[in-house]
mmCIF file of N, CA, C and O in Angstrom:
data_model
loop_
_atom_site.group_PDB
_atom_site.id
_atom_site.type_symbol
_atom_site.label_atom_id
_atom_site.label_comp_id
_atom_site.label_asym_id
_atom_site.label_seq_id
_atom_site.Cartn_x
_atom_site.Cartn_y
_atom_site.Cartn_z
ATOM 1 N N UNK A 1 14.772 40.737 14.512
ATOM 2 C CA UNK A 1 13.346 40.821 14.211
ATOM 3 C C UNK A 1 13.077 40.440 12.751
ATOM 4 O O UNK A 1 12.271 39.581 12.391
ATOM 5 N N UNK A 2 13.919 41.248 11.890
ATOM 6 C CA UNK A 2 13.674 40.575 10.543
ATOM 7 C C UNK A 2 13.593 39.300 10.115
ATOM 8 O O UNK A 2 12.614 38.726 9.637
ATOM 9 N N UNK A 3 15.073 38.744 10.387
ATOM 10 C CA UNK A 3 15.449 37.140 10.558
ATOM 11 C C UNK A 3 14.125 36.435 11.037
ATOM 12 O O UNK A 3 13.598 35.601 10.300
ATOM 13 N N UNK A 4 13.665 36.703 12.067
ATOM 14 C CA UNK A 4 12.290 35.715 12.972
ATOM 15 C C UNK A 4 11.090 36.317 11.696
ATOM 16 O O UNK A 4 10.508 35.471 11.018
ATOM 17 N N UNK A 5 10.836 37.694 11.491
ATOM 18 C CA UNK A 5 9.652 37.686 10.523
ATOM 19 C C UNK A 5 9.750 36.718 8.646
ATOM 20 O O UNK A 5 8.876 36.321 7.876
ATOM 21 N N UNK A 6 11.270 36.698 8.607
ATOM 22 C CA UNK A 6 11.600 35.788 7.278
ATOM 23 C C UNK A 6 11.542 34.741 7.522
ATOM 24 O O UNK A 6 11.356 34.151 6.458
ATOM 25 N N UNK A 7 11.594 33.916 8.486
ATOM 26 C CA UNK A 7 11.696 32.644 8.888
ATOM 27 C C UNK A 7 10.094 32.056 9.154
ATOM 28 O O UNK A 7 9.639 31.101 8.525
ATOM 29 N N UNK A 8 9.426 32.718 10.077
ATOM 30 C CA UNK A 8 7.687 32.862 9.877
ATOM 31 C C UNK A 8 7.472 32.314 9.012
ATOM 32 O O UNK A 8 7.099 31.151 8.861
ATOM 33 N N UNK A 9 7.764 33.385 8.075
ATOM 34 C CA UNK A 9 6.703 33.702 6.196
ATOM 35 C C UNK A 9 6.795 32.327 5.825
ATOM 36 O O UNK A 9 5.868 31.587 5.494
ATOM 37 N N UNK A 10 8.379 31.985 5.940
ATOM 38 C CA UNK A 10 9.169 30.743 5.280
ATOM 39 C C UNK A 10 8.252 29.476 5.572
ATOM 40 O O UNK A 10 7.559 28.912 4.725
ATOM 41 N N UNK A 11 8.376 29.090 7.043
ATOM 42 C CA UNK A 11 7.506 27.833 7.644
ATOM 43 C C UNK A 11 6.179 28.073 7.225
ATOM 44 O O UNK A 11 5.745 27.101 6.608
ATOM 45 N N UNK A 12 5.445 28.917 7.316
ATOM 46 C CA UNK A 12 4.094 29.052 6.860
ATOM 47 C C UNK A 12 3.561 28.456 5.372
ATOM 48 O O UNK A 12 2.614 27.726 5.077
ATOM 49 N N UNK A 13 4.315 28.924 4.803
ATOM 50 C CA UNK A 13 4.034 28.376 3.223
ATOM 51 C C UNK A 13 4.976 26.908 3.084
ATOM 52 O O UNK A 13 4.741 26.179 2.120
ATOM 53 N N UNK A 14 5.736 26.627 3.795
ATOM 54 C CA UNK A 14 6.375 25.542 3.461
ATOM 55 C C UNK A 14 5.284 23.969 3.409
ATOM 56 O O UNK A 14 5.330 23.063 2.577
ATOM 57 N N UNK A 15 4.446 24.099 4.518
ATOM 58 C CA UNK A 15 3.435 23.122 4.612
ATOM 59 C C UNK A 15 2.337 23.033 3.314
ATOM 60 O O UNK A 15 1.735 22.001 3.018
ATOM 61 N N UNK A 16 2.227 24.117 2.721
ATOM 62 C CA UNK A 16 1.847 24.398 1.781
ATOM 63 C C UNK A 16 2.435 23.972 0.211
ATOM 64 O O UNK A 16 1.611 23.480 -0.560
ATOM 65 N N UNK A 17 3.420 24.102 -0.118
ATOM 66 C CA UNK A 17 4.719 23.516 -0.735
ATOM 67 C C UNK A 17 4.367 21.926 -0.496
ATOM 68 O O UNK A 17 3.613 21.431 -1.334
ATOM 69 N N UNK A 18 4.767 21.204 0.407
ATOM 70 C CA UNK A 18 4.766 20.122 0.694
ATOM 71 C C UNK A 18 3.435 19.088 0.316
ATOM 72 O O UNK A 18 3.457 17.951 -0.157
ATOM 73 N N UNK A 19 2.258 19.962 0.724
ATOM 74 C CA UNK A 19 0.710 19.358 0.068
ATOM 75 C C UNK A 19 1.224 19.041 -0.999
ATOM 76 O O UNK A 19 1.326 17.874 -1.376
ATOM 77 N N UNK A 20 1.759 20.397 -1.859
ATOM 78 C CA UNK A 20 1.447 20.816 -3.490
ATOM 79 C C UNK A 20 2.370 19.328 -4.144
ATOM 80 O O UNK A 20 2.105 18.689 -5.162
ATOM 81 N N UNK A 21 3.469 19.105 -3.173
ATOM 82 C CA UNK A 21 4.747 18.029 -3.985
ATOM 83 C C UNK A 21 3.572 16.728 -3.611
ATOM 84 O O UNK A 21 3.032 16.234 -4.601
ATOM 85 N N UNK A 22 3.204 16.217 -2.353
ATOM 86 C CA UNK A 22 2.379 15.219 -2.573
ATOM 87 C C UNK A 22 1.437 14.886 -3.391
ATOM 88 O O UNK A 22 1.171 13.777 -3.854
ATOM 89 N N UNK A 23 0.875 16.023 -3.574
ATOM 90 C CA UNK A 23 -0.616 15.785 -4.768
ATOM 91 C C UNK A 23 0.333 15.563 -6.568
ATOM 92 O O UNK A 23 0.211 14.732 -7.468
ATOM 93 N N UNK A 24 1.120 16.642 -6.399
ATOM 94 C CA UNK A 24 2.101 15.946 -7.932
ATOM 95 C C UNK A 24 2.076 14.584 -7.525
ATOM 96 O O UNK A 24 1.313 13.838 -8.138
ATOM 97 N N UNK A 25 2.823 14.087 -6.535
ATOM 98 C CA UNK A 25 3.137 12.985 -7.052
ATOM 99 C C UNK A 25 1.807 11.634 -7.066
ATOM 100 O O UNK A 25 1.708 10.603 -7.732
ATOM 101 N N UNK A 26 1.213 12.055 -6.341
ATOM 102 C CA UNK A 26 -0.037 10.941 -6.628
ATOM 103 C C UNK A 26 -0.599 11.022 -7.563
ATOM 104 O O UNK A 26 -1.055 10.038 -8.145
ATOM 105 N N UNK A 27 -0.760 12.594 -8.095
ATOM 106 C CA UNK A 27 -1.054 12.562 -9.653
ATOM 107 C C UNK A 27 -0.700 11.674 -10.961
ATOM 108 O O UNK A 27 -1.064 11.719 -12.136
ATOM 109 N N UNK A 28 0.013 10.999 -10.358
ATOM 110 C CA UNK A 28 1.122 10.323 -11.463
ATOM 111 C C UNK A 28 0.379 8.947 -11.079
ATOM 112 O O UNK A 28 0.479 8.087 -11.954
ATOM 113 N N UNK A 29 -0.234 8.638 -10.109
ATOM 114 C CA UNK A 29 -0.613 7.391 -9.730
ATOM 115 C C UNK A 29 0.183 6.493 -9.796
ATOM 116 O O UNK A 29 -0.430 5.426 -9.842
ATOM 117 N N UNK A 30 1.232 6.359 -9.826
ATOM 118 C CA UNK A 30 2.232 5.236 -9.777
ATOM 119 C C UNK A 30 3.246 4.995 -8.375
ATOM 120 O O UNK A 30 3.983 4.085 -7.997
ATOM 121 N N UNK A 31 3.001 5.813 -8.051
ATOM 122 C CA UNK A 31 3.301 5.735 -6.411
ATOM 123 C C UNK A 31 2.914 5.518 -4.972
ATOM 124 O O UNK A 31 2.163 6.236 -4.313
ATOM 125 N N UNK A 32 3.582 4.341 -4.550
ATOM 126 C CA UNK A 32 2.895 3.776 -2.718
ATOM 127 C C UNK A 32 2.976 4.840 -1.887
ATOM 128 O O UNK A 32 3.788 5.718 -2.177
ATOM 129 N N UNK A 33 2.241 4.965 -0.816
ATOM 130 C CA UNK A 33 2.319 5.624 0.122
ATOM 131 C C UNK A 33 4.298 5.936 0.619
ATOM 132 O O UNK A 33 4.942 6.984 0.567
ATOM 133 N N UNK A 34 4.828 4.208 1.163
ATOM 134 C CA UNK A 34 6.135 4.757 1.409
ATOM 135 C C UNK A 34 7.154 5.228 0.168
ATOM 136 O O UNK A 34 8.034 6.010 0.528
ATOM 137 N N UNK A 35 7.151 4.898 -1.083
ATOM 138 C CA UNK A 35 7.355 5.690 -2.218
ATOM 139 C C UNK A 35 7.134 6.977 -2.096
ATOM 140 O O UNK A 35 8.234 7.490 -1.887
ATOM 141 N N UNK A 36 6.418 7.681 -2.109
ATOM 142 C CA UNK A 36 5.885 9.163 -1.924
ATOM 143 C C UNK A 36 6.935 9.485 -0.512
ATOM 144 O O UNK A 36 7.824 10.313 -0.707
ATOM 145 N N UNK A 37 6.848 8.886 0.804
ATOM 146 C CA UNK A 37 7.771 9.073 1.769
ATOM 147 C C UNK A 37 9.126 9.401 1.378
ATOM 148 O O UNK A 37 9.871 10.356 1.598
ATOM 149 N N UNK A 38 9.200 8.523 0.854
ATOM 150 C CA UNK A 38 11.000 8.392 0.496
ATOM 151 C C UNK A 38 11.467 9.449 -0.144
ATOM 152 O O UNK A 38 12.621 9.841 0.029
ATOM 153 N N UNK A 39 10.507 10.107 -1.065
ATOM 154 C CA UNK A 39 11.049 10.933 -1.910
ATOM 155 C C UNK A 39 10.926 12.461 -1.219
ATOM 156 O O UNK A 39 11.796 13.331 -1.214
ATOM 157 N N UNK A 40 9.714 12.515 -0.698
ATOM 158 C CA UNK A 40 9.792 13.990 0.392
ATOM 159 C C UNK A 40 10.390 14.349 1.442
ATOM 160 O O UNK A 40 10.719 15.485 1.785
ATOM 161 N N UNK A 41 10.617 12.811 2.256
ATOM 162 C CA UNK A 41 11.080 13.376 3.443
ATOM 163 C C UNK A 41 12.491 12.803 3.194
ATOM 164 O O UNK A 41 13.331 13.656 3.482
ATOM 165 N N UNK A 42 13.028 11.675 2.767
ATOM 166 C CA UNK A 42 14.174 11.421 1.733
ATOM 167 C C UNK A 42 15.183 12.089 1.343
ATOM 168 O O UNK A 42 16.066 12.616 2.019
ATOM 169 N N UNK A 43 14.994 12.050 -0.098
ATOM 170 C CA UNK A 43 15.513 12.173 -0.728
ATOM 171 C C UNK A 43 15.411 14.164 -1.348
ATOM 172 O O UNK A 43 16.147 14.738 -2.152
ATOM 173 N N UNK A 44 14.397 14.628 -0.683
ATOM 174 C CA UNK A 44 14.177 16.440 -0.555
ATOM 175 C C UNK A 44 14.222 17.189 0.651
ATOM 176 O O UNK A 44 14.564 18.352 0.864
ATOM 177 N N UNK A 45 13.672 15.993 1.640
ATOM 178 C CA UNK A 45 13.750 16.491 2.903
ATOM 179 C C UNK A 45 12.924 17.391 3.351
ATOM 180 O O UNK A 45 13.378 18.242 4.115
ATOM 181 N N UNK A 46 11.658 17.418 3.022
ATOM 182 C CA UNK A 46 10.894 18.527 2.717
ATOM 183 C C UNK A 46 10.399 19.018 4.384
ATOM 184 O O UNK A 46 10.168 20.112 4.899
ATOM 185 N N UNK A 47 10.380 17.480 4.921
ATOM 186 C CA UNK A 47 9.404 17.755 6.498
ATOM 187 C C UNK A 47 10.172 16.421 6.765
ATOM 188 O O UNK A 47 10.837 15.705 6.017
ATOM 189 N N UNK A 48 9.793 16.317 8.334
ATOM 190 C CA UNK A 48 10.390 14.667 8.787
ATOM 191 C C UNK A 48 8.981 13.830 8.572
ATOM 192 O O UNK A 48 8.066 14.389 7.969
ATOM 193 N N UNK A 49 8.837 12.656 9.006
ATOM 194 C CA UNK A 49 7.891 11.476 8.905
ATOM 195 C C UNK A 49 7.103 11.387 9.549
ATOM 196 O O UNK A 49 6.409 10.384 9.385
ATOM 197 N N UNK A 50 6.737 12.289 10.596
ATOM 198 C CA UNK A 50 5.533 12.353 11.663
ATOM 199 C C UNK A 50 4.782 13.584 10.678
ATOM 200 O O UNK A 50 3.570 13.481 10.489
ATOM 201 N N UNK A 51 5.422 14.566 10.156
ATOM 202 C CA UNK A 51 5.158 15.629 9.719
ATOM 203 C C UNK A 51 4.098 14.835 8.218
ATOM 204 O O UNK A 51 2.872 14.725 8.224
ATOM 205 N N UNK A 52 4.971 14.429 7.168
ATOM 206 C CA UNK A 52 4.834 13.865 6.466
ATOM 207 C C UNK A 52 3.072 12.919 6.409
ATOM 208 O O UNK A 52 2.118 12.944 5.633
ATOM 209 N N UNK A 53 3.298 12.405 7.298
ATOM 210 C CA UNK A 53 1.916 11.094 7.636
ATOM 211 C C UNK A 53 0.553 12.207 8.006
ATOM 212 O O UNK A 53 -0.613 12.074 7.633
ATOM 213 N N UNK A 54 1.130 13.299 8.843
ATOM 214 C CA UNK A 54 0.245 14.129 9.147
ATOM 215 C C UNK A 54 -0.633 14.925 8.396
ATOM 216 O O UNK A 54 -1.774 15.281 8.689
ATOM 217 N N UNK A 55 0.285 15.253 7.007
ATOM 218 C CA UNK A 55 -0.068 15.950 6.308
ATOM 219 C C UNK A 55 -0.925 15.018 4.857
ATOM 220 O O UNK A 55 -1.656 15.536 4.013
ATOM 221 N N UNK A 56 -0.464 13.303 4.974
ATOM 222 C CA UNK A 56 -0.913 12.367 4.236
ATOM 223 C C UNK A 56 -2.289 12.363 4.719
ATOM 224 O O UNK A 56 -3.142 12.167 3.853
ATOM 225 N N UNK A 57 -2.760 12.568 6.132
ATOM 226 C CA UNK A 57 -3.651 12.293 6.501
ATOM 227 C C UNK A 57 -4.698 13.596 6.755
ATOM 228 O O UNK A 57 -5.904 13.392 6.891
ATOM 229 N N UNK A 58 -4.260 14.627 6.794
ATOM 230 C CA UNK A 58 -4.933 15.738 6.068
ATOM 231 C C UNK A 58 -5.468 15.264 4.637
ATOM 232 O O UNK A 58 -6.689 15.303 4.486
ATOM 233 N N UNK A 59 -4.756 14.865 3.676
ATOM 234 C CA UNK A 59 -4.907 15.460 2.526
ATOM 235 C C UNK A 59 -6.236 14.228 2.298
ATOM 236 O O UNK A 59 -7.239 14.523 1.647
ATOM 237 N N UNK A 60 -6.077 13.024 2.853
ATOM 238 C CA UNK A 60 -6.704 12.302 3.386
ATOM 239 C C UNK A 60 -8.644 12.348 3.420
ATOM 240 O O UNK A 60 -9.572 11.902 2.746
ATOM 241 N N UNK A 61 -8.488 13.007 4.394
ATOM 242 C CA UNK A 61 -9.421 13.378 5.912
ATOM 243 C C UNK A 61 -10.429 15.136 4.436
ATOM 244 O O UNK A 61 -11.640 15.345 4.371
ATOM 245 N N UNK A 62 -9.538 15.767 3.779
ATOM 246 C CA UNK A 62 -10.222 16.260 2.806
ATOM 247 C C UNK A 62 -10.697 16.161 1.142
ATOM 248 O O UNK A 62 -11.153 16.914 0.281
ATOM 249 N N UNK A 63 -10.202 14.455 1.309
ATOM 250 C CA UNK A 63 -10.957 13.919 0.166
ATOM 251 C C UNK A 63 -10.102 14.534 -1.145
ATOM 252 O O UNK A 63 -10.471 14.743 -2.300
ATOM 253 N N UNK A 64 -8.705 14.752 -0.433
ATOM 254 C CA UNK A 64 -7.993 15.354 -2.430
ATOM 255 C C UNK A 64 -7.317 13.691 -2.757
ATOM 256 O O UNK A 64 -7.209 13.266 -3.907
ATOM 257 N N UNK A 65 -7.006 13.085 -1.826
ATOM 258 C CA UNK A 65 -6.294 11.693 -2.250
ATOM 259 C C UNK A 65 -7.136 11.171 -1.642
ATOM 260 O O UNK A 65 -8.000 11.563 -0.857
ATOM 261 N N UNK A 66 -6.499 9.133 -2.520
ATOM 262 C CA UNK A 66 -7.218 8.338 -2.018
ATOM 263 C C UNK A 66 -6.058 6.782 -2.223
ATOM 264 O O UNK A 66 -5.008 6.762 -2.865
ATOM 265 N N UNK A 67 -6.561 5.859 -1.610
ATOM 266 C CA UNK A 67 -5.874 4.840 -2.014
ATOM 267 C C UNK A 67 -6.172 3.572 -3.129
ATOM 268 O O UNK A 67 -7.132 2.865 -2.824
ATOM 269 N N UNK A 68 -5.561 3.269 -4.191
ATOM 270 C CA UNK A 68 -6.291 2.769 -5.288
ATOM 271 C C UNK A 68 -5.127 0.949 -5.742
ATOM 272 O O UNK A 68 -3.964 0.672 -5.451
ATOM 273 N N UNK A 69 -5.992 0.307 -6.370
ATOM 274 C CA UNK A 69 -4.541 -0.817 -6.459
ATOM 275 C C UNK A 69 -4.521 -0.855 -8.147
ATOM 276 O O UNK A 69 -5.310 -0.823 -9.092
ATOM 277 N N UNK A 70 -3.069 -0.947 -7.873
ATOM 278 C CA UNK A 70 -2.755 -0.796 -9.703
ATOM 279 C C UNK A 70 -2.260 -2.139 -9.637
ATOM 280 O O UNK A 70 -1.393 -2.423 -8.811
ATOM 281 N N UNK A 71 -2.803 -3.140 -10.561
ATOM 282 C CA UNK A 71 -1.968 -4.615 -10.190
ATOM 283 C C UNK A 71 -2.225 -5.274 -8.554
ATOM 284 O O UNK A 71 -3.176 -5.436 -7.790
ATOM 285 N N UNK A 72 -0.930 -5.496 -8.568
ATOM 286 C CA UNK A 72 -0.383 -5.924 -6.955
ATOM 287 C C UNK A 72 -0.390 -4.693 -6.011
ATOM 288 O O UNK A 72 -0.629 -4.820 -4.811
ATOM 289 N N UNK A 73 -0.147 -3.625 -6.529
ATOM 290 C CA UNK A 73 0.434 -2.422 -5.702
ATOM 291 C C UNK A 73 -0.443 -1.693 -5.412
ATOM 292 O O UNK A 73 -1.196 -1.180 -6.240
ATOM 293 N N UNK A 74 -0.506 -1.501 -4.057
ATOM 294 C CA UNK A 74 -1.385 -0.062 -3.331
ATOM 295 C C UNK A 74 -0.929 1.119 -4.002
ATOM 296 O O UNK A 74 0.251 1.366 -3.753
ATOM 297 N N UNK A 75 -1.411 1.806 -4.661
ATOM 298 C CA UNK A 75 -0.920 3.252 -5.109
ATOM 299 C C UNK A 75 -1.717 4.901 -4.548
ATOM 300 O O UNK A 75 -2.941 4.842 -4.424
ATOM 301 N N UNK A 76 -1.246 5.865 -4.327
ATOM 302 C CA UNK A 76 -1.893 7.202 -3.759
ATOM 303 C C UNK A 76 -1.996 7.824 -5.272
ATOM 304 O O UNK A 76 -1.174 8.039 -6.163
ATOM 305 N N UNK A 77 -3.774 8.057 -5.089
ATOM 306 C CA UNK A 77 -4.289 8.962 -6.589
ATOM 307 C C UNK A 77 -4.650 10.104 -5.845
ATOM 308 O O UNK A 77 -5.044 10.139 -4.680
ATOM 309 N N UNK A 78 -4.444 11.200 -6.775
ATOM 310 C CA UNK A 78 -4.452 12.522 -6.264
ATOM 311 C C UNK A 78 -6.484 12.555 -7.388
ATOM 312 O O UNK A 78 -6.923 12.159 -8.468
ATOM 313 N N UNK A 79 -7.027 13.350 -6.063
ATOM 314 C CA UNK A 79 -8.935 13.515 -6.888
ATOM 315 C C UNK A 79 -8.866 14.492 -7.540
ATOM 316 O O UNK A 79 -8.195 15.479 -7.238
ATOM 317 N N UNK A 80 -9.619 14.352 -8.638
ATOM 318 C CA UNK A 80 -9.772 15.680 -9.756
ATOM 319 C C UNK A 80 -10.221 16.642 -8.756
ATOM 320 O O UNK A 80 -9.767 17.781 -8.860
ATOM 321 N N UNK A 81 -10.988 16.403 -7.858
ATOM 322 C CA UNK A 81 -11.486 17.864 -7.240
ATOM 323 C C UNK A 81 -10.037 18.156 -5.955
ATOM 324 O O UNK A 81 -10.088 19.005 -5.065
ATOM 325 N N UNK A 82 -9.378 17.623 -6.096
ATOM 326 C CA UNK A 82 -8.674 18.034 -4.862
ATOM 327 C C UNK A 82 -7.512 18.798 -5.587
ATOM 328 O O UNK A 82 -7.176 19.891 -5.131
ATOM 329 N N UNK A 83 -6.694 18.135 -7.011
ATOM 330 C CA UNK A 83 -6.224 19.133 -7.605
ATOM 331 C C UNK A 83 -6.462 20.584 -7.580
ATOM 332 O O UNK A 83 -5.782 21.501 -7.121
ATOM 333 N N UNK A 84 -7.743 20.565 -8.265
ATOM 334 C CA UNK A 84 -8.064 22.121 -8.160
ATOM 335 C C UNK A 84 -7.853 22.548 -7.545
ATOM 336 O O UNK A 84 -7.113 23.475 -7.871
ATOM 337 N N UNK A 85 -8.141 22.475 -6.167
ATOM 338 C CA UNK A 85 -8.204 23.253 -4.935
ATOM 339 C C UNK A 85 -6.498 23.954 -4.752
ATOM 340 O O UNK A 85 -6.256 25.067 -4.285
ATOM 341 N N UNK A 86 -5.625 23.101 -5.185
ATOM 342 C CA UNK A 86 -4.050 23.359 -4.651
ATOM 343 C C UNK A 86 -4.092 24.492 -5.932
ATOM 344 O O UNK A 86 -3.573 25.577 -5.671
ATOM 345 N N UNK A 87 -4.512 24.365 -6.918
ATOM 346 C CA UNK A 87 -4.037 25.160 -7.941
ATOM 347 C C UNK A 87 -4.635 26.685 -7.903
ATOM 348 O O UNK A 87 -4.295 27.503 -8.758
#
């Protein structure tokens, strides 16, 4: 019972966690959509890639990111108002 109530708590906030690492990194604006991939589901492993897109498209769908071109490159900017909200 314990084990299943620690494991709960765990997954619950983990999706949460995972927003928080995406919005860092768009914050930085220097990063593509599959850039940002690589490094969460990658190289941290945070969620798999269905998970990942799902949660791109949340963050999406509530106006904290957006897609912007720096140069040549599509880049993910994290919105001043969407920061807040994680913080």
């Amino acid at each position: 019972y314990f084990e299943n109530k620690v494991v709960s708590m765990i997954r619950s906030r983990r999706k949460d966690y995972v927003l928080k690492q995406i919005l860092e990194l768009a914050a930085r604006e220097t990063h593509s959509t599959r850039e940002i991939e690589e490094i969460v589901v990658g190289e941290k492993a945070l969620c798999g890639r269905t998970a990942f897109y799902d949660y791109l498209r949340e963050l999406r769908h509530k106006k904290m990111i957006k897609q912007q071109e720096r140069g040549s490159k599509k880049v993910v900017v994290a919105e001043k108002a969407g920061m807040e909200q994680v913080r």
